[in-house]
Coordinates of C-alpha atoms in Angstrom, one line a residue:
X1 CA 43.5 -23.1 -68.3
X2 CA 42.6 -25.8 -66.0
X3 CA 45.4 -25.7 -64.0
X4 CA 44.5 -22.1 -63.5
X5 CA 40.9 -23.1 -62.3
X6 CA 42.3 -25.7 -60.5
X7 CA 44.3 -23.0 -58.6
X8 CA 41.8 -20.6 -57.8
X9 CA 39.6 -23.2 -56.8
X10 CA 42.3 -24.4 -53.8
X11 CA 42.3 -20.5 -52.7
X12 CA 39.0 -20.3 -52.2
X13 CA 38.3 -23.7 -50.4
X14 CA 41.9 -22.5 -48.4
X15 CA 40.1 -19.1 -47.7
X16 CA 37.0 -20.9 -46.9
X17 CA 38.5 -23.3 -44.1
X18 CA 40.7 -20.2 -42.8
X19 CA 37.6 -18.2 -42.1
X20 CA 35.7 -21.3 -41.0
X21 CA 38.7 -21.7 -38.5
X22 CA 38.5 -18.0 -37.4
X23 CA 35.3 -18.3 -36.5
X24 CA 35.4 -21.6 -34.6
X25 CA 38.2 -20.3 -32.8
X26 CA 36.2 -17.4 -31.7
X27 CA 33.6 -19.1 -31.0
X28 CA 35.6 -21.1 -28.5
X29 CA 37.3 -18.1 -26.5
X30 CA 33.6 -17.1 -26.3
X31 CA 32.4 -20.0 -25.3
X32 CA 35.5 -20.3 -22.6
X33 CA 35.0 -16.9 -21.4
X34 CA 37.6 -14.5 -23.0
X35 CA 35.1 -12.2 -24.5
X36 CA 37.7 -9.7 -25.3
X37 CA 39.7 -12.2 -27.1
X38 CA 36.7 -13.4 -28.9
X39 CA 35.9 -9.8 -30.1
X40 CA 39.4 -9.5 -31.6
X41 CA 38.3 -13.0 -33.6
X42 CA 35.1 -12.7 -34.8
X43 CA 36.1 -8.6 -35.8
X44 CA 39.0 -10.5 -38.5
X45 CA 36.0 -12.8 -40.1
X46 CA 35.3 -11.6 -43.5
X47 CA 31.2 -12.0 -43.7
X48 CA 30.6 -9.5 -40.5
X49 CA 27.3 -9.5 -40.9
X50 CA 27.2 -12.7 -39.4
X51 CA 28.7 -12.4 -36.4
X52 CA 27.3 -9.2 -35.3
X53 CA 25.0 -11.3 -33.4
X54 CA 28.0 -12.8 -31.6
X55 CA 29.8 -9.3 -31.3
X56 CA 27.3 -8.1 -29.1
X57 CA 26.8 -11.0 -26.5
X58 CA 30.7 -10.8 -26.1
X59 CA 29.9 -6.7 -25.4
X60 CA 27.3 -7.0 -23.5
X61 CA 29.8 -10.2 -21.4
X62 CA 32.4 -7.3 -20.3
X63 CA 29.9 -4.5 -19.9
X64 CA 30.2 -2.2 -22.7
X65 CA 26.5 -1.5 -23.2
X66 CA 26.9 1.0 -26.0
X67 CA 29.3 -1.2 -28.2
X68 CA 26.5 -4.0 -27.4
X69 CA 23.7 -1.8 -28.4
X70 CA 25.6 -1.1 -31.4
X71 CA 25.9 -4.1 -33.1
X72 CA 22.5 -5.6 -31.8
X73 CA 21.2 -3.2 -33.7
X74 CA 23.5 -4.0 -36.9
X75 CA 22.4 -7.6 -36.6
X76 CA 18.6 -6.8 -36.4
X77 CA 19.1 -4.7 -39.6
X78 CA 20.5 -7.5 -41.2
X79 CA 18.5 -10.0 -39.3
X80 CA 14.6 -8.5 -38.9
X81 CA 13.1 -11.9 -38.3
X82 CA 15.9 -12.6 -35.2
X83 CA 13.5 -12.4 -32.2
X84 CA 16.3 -13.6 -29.8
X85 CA 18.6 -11.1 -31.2
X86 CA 15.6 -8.4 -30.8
X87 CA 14.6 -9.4 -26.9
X88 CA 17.8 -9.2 -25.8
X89 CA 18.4 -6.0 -27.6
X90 CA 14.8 -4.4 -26.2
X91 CA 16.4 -5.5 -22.5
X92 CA 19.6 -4.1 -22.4
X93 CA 17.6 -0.5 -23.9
X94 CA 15.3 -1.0 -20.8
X95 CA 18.5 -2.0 -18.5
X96 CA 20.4 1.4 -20.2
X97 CA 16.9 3.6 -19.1
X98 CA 15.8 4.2 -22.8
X99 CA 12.3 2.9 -21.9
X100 CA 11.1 4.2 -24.5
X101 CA 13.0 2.6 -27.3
X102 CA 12.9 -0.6 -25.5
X103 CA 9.3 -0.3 -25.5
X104 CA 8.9 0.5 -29.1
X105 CA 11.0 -3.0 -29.8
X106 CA 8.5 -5.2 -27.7
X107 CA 5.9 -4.0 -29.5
X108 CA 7.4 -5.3 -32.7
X109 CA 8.4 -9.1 -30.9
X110 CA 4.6 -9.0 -30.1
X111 CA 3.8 -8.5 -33.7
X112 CA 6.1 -11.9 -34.3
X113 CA 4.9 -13.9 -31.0
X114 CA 2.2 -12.4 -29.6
X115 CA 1.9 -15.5 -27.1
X116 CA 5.3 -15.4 -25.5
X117 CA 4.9 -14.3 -21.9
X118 CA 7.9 -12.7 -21.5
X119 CA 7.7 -10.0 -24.4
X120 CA 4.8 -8.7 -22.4
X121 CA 6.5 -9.2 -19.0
X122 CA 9.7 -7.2 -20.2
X123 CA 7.6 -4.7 -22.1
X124 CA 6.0 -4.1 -18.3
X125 CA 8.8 -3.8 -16.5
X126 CA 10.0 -1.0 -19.0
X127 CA 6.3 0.4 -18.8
X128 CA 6.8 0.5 -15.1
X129 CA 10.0 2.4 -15.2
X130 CA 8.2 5.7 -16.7
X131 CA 5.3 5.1 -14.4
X132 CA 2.6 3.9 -17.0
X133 CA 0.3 1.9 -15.2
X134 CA -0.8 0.1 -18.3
X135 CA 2.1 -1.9 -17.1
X136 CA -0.1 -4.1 -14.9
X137 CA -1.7 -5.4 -17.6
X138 CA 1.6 -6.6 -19.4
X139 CA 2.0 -8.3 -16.1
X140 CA -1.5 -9.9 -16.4
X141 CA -1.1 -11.1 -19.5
X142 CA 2.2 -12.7 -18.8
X143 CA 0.3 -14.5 -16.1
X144 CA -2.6 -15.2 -18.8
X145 CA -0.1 -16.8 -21.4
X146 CA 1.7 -18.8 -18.4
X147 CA 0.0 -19.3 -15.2
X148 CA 3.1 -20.4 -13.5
X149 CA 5.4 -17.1 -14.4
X150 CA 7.1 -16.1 -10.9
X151 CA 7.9 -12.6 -11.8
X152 CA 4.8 -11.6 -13.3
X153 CA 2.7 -13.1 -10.1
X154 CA 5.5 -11.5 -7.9
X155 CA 4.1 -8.2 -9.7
X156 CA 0.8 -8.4 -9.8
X157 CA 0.3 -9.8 -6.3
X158 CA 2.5 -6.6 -5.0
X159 CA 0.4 -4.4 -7.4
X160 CA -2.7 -5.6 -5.2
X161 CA -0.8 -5.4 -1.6
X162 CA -0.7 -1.6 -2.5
X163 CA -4.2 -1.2 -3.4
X164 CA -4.8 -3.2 -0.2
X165 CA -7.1 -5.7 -2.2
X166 CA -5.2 -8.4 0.4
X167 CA -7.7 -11.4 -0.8
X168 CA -6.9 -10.7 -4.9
X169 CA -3.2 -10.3 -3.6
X170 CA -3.4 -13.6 -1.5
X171 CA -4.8 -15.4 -4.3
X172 CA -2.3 -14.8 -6.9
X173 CA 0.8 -15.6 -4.4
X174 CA -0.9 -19.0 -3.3
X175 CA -0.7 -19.6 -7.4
X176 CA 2.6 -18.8 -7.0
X177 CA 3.6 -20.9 -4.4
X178 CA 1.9 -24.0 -5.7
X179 CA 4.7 -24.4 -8.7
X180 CA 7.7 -22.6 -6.0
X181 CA 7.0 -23.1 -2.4
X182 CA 10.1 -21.6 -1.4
X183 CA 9.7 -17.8 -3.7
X184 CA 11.0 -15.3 -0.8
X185 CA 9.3 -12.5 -2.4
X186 CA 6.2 -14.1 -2.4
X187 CA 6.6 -15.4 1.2
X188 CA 7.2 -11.9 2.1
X189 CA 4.1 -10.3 0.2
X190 CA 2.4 -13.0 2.2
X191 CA 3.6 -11.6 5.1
X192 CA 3.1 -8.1 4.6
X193 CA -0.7 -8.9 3.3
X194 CA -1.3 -10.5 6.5
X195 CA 0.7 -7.6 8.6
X196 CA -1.5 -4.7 7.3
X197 CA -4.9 -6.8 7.6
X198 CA -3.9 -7.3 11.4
X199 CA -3.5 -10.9 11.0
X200 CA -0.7 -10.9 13.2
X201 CA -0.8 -14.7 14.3
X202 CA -0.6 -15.4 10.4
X203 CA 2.2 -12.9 9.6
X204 CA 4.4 -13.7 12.4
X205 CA 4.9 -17.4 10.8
X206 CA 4.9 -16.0 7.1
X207 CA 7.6 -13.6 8.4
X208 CA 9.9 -16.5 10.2
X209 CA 9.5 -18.9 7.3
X210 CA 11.6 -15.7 5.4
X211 CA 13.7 -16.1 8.3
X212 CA 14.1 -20.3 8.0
X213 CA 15.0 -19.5 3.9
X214 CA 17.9 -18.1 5.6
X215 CA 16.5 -14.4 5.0
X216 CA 17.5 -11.6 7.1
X217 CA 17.3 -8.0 7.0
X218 CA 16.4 -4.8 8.8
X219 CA 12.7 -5.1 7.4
X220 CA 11.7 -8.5 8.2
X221 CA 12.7 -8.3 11.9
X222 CA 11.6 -4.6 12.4
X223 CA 8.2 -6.3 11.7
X224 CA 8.4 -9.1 13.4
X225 CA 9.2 -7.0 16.2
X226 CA 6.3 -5.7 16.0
X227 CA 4.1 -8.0 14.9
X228 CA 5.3 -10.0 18.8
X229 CA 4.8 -6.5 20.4
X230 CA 1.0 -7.1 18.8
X231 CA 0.7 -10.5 20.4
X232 CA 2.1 -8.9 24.0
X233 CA 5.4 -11.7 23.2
X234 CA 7.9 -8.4 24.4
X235 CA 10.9 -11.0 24.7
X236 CA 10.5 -11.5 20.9
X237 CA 9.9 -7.9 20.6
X238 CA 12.9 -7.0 22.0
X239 CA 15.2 -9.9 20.6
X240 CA 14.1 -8.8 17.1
X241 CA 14.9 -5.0 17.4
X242 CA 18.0 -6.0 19.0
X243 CA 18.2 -7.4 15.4
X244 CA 17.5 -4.3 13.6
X245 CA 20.1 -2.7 15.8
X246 CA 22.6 -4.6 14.0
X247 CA 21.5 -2.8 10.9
X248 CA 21.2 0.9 12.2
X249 CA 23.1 0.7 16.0
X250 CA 22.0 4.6 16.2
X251 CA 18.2 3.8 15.6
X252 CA 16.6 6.3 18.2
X253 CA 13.3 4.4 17.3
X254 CA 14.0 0.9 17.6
X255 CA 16.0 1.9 21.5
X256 CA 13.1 3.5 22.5
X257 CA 11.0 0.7 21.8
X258 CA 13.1 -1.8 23.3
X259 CA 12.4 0.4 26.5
X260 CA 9.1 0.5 26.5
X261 CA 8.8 -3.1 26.0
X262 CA 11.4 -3.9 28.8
X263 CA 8.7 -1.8 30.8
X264 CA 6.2 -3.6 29.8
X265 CA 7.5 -7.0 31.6
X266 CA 8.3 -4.4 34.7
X267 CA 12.1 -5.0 33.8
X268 CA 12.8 -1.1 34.3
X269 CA 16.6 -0.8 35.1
X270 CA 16.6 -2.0 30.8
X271 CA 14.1 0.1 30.2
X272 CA 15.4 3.2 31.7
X273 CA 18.8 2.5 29.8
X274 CA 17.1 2.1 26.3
X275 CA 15.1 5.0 26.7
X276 CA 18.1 6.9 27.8
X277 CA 20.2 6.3 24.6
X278 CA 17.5 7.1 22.4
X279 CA 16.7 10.6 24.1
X280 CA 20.5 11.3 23.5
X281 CA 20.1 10.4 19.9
X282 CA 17.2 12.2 18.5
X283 CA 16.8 15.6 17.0
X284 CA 13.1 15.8 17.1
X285 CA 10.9 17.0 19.8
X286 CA 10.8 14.4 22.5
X287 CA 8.2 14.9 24.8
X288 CA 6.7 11.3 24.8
X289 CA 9.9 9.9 25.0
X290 CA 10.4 12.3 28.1
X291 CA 7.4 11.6 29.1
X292 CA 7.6 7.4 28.9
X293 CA 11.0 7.8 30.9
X294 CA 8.9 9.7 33.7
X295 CA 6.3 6.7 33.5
X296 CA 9.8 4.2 34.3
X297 CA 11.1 6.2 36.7
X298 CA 7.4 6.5 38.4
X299 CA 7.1 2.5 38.2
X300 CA 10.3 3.0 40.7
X301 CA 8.5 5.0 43.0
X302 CA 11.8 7.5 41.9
X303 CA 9.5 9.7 41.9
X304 CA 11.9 13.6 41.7
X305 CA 13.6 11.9 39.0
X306 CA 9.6 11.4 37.1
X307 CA 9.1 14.6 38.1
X308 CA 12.0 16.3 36.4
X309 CA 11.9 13.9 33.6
X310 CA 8.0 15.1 32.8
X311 CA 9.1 18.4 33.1
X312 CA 11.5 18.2 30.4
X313 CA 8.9 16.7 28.1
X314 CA 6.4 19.8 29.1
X315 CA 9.6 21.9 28.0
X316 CA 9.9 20.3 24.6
X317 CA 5.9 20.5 24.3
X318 CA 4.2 23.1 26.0
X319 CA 0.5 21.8 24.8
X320 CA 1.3 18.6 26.2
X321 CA -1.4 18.4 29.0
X322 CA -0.8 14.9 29.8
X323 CA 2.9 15.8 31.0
X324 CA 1.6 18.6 32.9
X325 CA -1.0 16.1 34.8
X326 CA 1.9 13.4 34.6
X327 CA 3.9 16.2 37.3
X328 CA 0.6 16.7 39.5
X329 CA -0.2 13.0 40.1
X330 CA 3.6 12.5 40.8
X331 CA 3.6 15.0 43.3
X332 CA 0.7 14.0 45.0
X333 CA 2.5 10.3 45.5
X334 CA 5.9 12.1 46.3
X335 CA 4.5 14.8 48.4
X336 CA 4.2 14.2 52.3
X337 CA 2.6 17.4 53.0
X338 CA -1.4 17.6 52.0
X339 CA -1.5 21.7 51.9
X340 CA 1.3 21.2 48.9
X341 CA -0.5 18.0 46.8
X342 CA -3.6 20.3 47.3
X343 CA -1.7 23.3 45.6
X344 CA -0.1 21.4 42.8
X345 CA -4.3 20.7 41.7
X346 CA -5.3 23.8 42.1
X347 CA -2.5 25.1 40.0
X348 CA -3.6 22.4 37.4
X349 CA -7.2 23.1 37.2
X350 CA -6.2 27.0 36.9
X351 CA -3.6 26.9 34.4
X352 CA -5.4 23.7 32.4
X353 CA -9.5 24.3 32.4
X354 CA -9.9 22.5 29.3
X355 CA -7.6 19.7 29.9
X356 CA -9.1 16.3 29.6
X357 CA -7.8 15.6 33.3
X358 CA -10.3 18.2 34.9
X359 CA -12.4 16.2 36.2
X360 CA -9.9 13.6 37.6
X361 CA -8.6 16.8 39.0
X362 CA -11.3 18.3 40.8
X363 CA -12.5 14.7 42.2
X364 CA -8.9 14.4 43.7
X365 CA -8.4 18.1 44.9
X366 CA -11.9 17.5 46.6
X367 CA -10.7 14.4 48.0
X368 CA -7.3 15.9 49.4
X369 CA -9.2 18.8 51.1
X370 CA -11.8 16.2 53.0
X371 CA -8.5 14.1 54.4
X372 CA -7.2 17.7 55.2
X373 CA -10.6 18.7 57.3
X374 CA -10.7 15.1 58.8
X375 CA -7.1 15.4 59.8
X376 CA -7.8 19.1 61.2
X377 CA -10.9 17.5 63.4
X378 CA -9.0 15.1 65.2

């Protein structure tokens, strides 16, 4: 008899140390990596419930979000009181869009740690996704519980950039920076707060410290762009759109504007070009584009070319009065003969008797027909 208890007692302690084994060597292919591997392991130990735990990081490791979701959910069946197990199954539910479930299981880890920033920083994000905008106060209290929590000021500071409250906005990024000086995202709320106030002194250096981090991207120099347009700096201008070109080498926009600032530092063999390429690109009515090529070719003193290029602008937009006046005051520079600069106005002042031009009109019709008398006299 005590041989046989003997015996059974060597099986056990043999079955023992052969599942103990199985389970340190899945533990090690986890550990190393071969999550697949490590599946195959910890699916031959005997006491599963144990390793669902493990079963589901090594899912969730290659990607299958459903298997993980699976036996996250065994292990907190098993397991109620495994908050770790719990957060990480409430995030993948809110990373597999079922915000709603995911919502549901931060509410129970904020029954078990009410203080931990994150449950209530996840449990906005998720919040976010449907568009409940009790999610801003998840992101508050985050911020409450820990005053240095990146993502949650990130969110909070952003939620006030909207609202265009740029102070509250400001102050919760310089909290921000205090603890992480070098947070891109909130160097580039920075920047935007200080863009929309008009700040443009300010947000040009927020905007090139994104730049410096070694940022880059069709957004930050689109703005600086403009921000140097602002400050009349149209070499910046136009080296940063160049910039956004690289992004989007068929942006209409951004070649127009390079035109108009290359006309702006009287450089108008560039500007003519860039406007050029951007009529031939765009779809949309163009008669200030027309019209802004006219204003080039006037700066010339080309002056048929203005003419024809106004007149193409008046073709894309009839009601545009300031095309129509553009074409009177270029014939009255390109004309030689008086009788004809006094026609073109008196077609104007006809055809336009509302136009806000009139009286500029009238004062230079009246003007043309005195240097006509005088000229007659002599």
């Amino acid at each position: 008899m005590r041989i046989i208890v003997t015996l059974l007692f060597a099986i056990t302690m043999f079955k023992t140390e052969a599942q103990s084994s199985v389970l340190t060597i899945a533990d090690s292919l986890y550990l190393n990596g071969n999550y697949s591997q490590a599946i195959t392991a910890y699916k031959s130990y005997e006491n599963q419930d144990e390793v669902f735990d493990k079963m589901a990081k090594s899912y969730l490791a290659i990607g299958n979000y459903d298997a993980a979701l699976h036996y996250y959910k065994l292990n907190i069946e098993v397991h109620p009181e495994d908050a770790l197990s719990k957060y990480e199954y409430a995030k993948l539910l809110s990373k597999t869009k079922q915000f709603e479930a995911s919502i549901e299981v931060f509410n129970d880890l904020m029954n078990i740690d009410y203080r931990n920033p994150n449950y209530h920083y996840e449990m906005g994000l998720a919040l976010e996704k449907i568009n409940d905008s009790s999610a801003i106060n998840r992101f508050r209290t985050a911020y409450d519980l820990d005053g240095t929590h990146q993502k949650a000021i990130f969110k909070i500071a952003k939620h006030f950039l909207i609202k265009r409250k740029h102070e509250t906005s400001h102050r919760y990024i310089d909290k921000g920076l205090e603890t992480y000086e070098n947070n891109v995202e909130l160097i580039s709320l920075k920047a935007q707060n200080y863009y929309y106030q008009e700040y443009y002194n300010q947000a040009k250096i927020w905007f090139q410290k994104l730049i410096d981090l070694g940022e880059s991207s069709e957004f930050i120099h689109e703005k600086l762009s403009s921000i140097h347009a602002e400050l009349s700096e149209y070499e910046q201008a136009i080296s940063q759109r160049q910039l956004v070109l690289n992004y989007n080498p068929y942006d209409s926009n951004a070649l127009f504007l390079i035109g108009t600032y290359y006309e702006r530092l009287n450089d108008f063999t560039n500007a003519e070009n860039y406007i050029i390429q951007a009529l031939k690109l765009k779809d949309v009515p163009l008669d200030y584009e027309y019209q802004k090529l006219g204003v080039v070719f006037n700066r010339q003193e080309r002056y048929q070319e203005a003419i024809e290029a106004f007149k193409k602008s008046l073709k894309e937009n009839p009601e545009n009065v300031s095309s129509a006046f553009f074409i009177v005051s270029t014939k009255d520079r390109y004309y030689a003969d008086i009788d004809s600069k006094i026609k073109v106005y008196q077609d104007f002042i006809e055809n336009y008797s509302n136009s806000p031009f009139l009286s500029f009109a009238k004062r230079r019709l009246s003007e043309l027909k005195e240097e006509k008398f005088i000229k007659e006299k002599e």
